[in-house]
mmCIF file of C-alpha atoms in Angstrom:
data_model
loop_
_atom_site.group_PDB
_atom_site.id
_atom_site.type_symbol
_atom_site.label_atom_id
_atom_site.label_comp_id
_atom_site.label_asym_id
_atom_site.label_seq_id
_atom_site.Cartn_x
_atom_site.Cartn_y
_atom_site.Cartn_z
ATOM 1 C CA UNK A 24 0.000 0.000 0.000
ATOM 2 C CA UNK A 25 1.048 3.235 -0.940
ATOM 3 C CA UNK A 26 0.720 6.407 2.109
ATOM 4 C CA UNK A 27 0.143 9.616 0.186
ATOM 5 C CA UNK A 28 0.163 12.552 1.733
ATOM 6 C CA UNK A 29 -0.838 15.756 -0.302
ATOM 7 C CA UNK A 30 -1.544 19.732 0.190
ATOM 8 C CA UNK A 31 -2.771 22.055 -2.687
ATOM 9 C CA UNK A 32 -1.169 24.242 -4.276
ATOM 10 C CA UNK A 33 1.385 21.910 -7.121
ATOM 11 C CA UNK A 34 4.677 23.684 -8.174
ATOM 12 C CA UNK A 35 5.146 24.537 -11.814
ATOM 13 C CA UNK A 36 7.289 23.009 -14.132
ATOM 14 C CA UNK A 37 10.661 22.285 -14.195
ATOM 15 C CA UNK A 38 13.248 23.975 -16.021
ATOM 16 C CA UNK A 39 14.687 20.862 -18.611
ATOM 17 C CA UNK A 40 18.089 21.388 -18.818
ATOM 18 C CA UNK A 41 18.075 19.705 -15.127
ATOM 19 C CA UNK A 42 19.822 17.411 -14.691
ATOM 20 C CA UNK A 43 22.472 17.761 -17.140
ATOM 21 C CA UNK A 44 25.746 16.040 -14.994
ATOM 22 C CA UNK A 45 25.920 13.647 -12.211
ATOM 23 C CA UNK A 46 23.689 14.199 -9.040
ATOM 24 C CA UNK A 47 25.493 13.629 -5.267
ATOM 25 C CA UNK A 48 23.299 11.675 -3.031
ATOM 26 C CA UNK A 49 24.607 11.836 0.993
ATOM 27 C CA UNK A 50 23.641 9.475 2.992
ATOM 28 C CA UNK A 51 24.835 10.236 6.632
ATOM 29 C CA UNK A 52 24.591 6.845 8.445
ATOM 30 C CA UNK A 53 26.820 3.533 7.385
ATOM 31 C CA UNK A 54 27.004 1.100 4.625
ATOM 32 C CA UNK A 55 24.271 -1.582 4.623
ATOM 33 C CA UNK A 56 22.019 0.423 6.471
ATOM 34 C CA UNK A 57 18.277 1.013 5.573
ATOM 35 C CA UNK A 58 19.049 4.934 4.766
ATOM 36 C CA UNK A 59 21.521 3.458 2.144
ATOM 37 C CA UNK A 60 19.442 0.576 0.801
ATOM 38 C CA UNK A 61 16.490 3.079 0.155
ATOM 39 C CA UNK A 62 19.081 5.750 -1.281
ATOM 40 C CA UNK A 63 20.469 3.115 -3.550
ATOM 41 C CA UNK A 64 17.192 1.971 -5.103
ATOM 42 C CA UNK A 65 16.076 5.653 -5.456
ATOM 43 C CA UNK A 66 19.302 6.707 -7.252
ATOM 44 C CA UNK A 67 18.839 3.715 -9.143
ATOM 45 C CA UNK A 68 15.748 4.759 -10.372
ATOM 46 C CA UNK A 69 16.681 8.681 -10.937
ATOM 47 C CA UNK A 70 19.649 6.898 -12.956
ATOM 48 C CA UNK A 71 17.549 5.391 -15.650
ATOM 49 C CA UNK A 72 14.859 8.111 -15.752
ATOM 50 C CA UNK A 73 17.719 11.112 -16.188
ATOM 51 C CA UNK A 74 20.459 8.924 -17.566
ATOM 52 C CA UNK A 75 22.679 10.773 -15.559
ATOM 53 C CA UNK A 76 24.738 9.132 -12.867
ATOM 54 C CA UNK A 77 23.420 9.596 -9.072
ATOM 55 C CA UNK A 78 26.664 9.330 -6.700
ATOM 56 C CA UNK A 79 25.339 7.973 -3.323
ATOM 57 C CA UNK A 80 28.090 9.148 -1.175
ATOM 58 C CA UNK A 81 28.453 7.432 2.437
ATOM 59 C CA UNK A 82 29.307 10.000 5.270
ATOM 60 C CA UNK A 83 28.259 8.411 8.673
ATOM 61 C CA UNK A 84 28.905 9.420 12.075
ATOM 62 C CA UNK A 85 27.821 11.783 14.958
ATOM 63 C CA UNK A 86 24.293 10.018 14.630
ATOM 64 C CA UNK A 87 24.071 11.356 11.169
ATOM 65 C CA UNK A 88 25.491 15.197 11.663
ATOM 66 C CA UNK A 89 28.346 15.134 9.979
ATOM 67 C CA UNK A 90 27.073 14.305 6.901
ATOM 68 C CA UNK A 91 24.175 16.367 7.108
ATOM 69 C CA UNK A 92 26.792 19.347 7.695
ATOM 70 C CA UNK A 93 28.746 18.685 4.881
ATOM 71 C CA UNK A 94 25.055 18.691 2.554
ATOM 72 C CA UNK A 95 24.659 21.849 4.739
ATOM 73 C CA UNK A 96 27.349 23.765 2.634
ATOM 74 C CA UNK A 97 27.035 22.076 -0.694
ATOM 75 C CA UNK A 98 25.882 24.382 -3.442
ATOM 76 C CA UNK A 99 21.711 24.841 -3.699
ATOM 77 C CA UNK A 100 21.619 23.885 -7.315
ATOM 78 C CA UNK A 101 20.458 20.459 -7.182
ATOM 79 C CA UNK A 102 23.104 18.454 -7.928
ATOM 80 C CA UNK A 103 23.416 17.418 -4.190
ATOM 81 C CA UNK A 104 20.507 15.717 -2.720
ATOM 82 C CA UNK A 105 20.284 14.482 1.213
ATOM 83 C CA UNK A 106 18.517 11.359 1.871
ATOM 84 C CA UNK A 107 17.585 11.886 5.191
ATOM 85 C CA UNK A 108 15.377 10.435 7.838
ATOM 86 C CA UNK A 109 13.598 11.616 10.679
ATOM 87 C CA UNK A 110 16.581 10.804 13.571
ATOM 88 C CA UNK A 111 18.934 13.922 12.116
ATOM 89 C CA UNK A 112 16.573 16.481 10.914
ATOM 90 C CA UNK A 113 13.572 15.823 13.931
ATOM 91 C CA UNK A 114 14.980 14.544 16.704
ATOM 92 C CA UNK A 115 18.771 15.312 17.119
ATOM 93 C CA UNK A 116 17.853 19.205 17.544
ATOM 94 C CA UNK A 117 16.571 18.443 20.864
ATOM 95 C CA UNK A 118 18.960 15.785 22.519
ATOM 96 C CA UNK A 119 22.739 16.899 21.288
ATOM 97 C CA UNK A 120 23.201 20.816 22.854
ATOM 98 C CA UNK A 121 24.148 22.516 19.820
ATOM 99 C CA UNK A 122 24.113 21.015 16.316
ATOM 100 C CA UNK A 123 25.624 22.768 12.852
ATOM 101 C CA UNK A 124 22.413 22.801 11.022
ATOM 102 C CA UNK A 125 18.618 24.297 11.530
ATOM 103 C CA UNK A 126 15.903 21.862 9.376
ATOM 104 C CA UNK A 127 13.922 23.951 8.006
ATOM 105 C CA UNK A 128 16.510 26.660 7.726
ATOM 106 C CA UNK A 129 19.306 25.063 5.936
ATOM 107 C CA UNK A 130 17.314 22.661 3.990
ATOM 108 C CA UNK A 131 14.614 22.299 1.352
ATOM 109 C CA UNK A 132 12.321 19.633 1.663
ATOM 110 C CA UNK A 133 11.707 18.206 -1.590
ATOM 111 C CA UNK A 134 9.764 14.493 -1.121
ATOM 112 C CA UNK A 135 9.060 11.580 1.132
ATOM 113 C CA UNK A 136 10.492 8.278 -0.210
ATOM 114 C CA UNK A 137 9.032 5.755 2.499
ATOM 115 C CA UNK A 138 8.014 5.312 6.282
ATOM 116 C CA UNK A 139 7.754 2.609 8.961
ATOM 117 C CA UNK A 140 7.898 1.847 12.120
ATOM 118 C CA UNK A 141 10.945 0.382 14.373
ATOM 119 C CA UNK A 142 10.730 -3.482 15.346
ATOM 120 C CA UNK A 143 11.737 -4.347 18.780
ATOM 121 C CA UNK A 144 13.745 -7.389 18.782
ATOM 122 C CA UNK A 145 15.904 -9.126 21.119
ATOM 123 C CA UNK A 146 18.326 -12.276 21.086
ATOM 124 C CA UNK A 147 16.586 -15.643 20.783
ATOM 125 C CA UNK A 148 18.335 -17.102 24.121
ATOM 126 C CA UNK A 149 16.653 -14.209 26.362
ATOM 127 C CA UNK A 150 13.916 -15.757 28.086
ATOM 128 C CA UNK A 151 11.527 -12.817 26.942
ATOM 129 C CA UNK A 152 8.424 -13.705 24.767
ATOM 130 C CA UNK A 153 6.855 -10.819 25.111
ATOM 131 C CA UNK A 154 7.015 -6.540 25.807
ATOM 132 C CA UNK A 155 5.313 -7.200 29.293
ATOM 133 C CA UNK A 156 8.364 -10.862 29.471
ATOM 134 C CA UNK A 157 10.870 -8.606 28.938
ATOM 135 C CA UNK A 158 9.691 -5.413 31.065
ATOM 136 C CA UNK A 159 10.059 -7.986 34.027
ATOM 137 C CA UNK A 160 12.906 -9.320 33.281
ATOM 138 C CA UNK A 161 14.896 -5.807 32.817
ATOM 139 C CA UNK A 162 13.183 -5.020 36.640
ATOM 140 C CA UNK A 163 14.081 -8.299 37.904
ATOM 141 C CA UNK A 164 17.862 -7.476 37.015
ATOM 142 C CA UNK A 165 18.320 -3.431 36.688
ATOM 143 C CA UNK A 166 21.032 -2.440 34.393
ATOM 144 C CA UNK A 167 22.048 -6.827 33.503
ATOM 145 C CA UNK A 168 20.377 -5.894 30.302
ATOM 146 C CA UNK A 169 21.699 -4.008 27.121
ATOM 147 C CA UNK A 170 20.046 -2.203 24.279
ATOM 148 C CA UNK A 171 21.985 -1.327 21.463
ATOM 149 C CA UNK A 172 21.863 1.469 18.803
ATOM 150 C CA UNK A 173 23.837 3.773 16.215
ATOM 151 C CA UNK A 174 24.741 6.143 18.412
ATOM 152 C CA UNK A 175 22.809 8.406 20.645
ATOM 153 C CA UNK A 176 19.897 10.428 18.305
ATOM 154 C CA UNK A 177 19.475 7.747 16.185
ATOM 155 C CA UNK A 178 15.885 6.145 16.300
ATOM 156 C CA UNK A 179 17.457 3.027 17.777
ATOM 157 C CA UNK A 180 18.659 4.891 20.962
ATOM 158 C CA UNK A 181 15.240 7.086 21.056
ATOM 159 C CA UNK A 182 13.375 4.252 20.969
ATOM 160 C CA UNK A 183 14.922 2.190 24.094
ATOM 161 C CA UNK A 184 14.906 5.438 25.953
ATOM 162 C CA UNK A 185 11.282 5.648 25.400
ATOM 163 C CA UNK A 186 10.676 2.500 26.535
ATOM 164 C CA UNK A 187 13.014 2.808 29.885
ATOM 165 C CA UNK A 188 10.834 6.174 30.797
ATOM 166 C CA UNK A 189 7.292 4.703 29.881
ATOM 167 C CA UNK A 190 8.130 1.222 31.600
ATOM 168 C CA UNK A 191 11.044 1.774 34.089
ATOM 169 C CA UNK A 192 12.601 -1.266 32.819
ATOM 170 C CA UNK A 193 16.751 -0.409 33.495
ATOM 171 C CA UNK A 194 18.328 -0.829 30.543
ATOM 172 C CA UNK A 195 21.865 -0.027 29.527
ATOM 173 C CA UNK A 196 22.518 1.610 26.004
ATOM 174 C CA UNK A 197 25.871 0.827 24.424
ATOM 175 C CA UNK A 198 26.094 2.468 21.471
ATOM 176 C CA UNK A 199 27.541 1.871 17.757
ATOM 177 C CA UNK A 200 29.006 3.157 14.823
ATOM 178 C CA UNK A 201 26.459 2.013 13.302
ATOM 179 C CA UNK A 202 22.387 0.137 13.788
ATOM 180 C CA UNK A 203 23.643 -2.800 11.913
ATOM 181 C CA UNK A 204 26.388 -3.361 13.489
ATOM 182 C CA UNK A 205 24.352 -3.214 17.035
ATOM 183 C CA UNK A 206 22.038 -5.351 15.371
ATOM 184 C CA UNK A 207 24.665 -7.882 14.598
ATOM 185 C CA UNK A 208 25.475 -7.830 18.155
ATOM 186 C CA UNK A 209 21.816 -8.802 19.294
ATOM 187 C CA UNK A 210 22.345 -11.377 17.153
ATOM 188 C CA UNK A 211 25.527 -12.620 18.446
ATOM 189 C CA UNK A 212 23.988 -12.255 22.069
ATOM 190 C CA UNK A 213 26.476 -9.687 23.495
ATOM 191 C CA UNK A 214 23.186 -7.369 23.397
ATOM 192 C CA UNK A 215 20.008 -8.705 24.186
ATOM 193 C CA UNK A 216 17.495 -5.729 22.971
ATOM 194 C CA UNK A 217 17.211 -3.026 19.894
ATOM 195 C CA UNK A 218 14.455 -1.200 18.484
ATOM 196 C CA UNK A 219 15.920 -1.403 14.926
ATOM 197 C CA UNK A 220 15.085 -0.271 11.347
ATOM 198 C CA UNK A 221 12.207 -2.966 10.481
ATOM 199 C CA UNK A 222 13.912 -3.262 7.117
ATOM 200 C CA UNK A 223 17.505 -4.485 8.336
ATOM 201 C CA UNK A 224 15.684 -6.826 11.250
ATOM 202 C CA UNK A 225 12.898 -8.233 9.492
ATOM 203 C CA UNK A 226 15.328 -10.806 7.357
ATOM 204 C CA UNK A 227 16.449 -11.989 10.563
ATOM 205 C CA UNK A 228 13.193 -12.603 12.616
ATOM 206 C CA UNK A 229 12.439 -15.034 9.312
ATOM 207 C CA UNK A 230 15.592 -17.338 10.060
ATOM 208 C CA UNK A 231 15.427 -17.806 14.050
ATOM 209 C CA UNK A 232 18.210 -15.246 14.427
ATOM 210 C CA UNK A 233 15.992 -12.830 16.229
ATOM 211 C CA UNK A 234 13.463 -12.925 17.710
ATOM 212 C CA UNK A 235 10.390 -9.717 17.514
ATOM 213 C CA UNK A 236 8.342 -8.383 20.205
ATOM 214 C CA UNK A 237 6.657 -5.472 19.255
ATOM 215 C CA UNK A 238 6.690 -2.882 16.698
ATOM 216 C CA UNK A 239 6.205 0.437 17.655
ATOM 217 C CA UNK A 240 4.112 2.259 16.089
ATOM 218 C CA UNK A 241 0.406 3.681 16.841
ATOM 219 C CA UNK A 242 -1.240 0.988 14.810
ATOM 220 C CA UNK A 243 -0.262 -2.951 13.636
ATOM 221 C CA UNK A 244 1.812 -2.847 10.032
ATOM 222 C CA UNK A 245 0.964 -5.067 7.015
ATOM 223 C CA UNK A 246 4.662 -5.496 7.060
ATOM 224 C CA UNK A 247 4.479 -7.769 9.793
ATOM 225 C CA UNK A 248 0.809 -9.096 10.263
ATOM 226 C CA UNK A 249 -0.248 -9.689 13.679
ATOM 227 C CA UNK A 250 2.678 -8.377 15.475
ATOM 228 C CA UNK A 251 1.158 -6.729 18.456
ATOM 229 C CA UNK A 252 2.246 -2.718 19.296
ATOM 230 C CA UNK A 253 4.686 -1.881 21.667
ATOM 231 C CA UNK A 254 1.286 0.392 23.052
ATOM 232 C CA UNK A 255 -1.092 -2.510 22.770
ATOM 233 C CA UNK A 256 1.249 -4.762 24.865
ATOM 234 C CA UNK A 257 1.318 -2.621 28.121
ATOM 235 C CA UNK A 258 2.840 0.643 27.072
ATOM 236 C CA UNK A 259 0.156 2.942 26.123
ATOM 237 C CA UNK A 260 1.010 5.845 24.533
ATOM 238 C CA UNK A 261 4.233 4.557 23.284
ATOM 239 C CA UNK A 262 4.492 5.092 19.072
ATOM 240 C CA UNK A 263 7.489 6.053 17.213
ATOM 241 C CA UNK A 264 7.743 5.603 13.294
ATOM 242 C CA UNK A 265 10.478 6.323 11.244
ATOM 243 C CA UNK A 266 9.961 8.780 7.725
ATOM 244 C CA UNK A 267 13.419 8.751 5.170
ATOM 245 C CA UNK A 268 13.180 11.852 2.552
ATOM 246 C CA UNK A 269 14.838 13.918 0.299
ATOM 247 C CA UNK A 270 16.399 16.998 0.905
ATOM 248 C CA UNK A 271 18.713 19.487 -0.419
ATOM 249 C CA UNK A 272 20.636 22.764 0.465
ATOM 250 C CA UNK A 273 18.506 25.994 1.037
ATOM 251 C CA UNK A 274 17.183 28.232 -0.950
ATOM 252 C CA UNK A 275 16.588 25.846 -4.173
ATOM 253 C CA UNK A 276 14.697 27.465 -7.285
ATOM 254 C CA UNK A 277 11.183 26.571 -7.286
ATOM 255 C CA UNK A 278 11.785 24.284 -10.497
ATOM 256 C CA UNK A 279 13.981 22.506 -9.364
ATOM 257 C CA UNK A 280 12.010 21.870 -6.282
ATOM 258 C CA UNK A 281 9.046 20.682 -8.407
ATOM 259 C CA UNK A 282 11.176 18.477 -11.103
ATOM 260 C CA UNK A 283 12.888 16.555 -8.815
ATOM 261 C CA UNK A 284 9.662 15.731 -6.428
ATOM 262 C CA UNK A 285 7.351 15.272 -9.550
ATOM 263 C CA UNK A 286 10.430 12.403 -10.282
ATOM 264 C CA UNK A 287 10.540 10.818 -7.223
ATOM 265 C CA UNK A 288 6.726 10.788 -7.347
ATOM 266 C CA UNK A 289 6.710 8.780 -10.686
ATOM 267 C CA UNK A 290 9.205 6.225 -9.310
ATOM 268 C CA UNK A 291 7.527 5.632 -5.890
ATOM 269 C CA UNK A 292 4.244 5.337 -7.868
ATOM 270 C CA UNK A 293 6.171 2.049 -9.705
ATOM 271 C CA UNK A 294 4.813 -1.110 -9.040
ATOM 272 C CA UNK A 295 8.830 -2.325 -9.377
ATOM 273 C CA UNK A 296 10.030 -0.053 -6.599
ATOM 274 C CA UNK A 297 6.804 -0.578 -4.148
ATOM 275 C CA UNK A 298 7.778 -4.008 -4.885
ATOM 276 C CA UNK A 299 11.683 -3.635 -3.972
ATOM 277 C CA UNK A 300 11.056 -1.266 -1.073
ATOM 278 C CA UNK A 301 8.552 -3.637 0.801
ATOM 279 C CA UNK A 302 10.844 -6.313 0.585
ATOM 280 C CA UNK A 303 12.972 -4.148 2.499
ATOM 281 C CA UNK A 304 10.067 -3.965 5.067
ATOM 282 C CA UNK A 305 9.245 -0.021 3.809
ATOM 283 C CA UNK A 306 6.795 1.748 2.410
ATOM 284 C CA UNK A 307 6.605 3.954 0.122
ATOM 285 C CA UNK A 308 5.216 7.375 1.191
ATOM 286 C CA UNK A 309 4.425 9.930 -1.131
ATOM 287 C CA UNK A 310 4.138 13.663 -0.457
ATOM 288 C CA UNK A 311 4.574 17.495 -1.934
ATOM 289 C CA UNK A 312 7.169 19.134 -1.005
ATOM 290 C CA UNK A 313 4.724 21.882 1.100
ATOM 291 C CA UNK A 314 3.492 18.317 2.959
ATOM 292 C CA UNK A 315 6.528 17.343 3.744
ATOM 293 C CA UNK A 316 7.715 20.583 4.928
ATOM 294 C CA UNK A 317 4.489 20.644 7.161
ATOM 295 C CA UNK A 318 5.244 16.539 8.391
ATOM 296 C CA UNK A 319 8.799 18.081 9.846
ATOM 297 C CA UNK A 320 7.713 21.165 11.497
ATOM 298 C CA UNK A 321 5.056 19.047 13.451
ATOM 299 C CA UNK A 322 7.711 16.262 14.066
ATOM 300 C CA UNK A 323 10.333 19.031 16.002
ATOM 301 C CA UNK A 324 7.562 20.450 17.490
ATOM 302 C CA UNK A 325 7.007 16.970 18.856
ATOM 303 C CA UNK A 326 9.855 15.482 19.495
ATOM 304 C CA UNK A 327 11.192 19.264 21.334
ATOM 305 C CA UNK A 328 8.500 17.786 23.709
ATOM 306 C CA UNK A 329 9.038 14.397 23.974
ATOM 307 C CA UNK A 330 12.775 14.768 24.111
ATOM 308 C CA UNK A 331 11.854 17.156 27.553
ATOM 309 C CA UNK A 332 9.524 14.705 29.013
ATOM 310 C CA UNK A 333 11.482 11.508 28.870
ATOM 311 C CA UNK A 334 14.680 12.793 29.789
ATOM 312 C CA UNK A 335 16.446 12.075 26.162
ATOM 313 C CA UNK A 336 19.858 13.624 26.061
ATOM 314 C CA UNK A 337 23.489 13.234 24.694
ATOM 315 C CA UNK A 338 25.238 13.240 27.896
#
């Protein structure tokens, strides 16, 4: 199924001569990851529609800042895109002290490219079945239990510090270069809990080498049919679901702005790449670039809140 979310008011055309060279994609988190797996299929797709080569260029670290810094200063003239999620350019504001970058400042929304929610998993030889299992077991023994994540402001660290405030389970965060590299450490049973990227867990719930709890957002996902809520299994209140989308260095002519959402529009519309992103355990969300301004403005506004309530900092 295909989310669309859309606000009146369509830009005008594009000027044609774009693009007429290669396009930079940055992707600020690591290699393997579902920010790069999503940027590779879209560039794919931009590749054969432009016939121009899209560059996805890999700059992790600082739970996505330093690449979103370096897309900061590139030139606004389209030619370098940031695929983005909702971790660096919603969240991170409000948990780091001081950051090099203001959203909707620095940065032009152009389009959604797909949305889901977080999985909680933990290693199959923890004696937790279920959300309310493994709430007990984290009280029964406080701090004997680890989440991992890619580094404090990512969605995987966010996510178990939710849970610790809404449940008062005491777990202890150790933290990665990386989510897959956490997850491949819940695997390996050095760390017993993650809420990871349902794309990069998913796989591994399938084979035995994980095993899923909860996912955590407001409602079940067809992704994963009848996998209760974190909320619906004794958290109420708890949701968090994760948006990726395309951005690019502020101000950007207004043709620009319309080609290159109008594209991605046309591709996520493809029955071949709703095909290849929910086999990545994603779907594909489409939205103007006005919506999507509007989806980020209400996301900082909530997570300034939520951030505040349950206590989540960089410390």
């Amino acid at each position: 199924m295909t989310v669309v979310i859309m606000v009146a008011g369509a830009a005008t055309a594009a000027q044609p001569a774009f693009p007429d060279k290669p396009v930079r994609m940055i992707v600020p988190f690591s290699p393997g990851g579902t920010s790069d797996t999503l940027a590779r299929i879209l560039g794919q797709k931009l590749n054969e529609s432009w016939g121009q080569q899209i560059v996805v260029d890999s700059r992790p670290g600082a739970s996505g800042i330093i690449g979103t810094e370096i897309a900061k200063h590139a030139p606004a003239d389209g030619y370098t895109l940031m695929h983005g999620n909702i971790s660096q350019f919603a969240i991170n504001p409000f948990i780091f002290k001081k950051i090099p970058y203001e959203t909707l400042r620095d940065f032009v929304p152009l389009s959604l490219v797909a949305s889901a929610p977080q999985l909680l998993v933990v290693t199959p030889s923890l004696a937790a079945k279920s959300v309310k299992e493994l709430v007990d077991l984290a009280r029964a023994k406080p701090g004997a239990l680890n989440f991992g994540s890619g580094g404090v402001g990512t969605l995987a660290y966010v996510g178990g510090e939710m849970f610790k405030s809404a449940t008062g389970a005491n777990l202890t965060h150790i933290s990665y270069k990386g989510t897959v590299l956490a997850l491949n450490d819940v695997i390996g049973g050095q760390v017993q809990v993650i809420f990871s990227d349902m794309p990069i867990a998913l796989p591994h719930t399938r084979t035995g080498k994980l095993r899923a709890l909860a996912v955590t957002g407001s409602k079940r996902s067809p992704l994963v049919a009848g996998m209760p809520t974190v909320a619906e299994s004794g958290v109420p209140g708890y949701a968090l679901v994760n948006w990726w989308g395309i951005l690019a260095p502020a101000p950007l002519p207004r043709a620009i702005v319309a080609k290159l959402n109008s594209e991605i529009e046309v591709i996520l519309r493809d029955p071949d790449t709703a095909k290849r992103l929910a086999s990545e355990a994603a779907e594909p969300t489409i939205a103007t670039s006005e919506a999507f301004g509007k989806l980020i403005a209400a996301d900082i506004t909530k997570w300034k809140r939520v951030a505040r309530e349950a206590d989540i900092r960089a410390n």
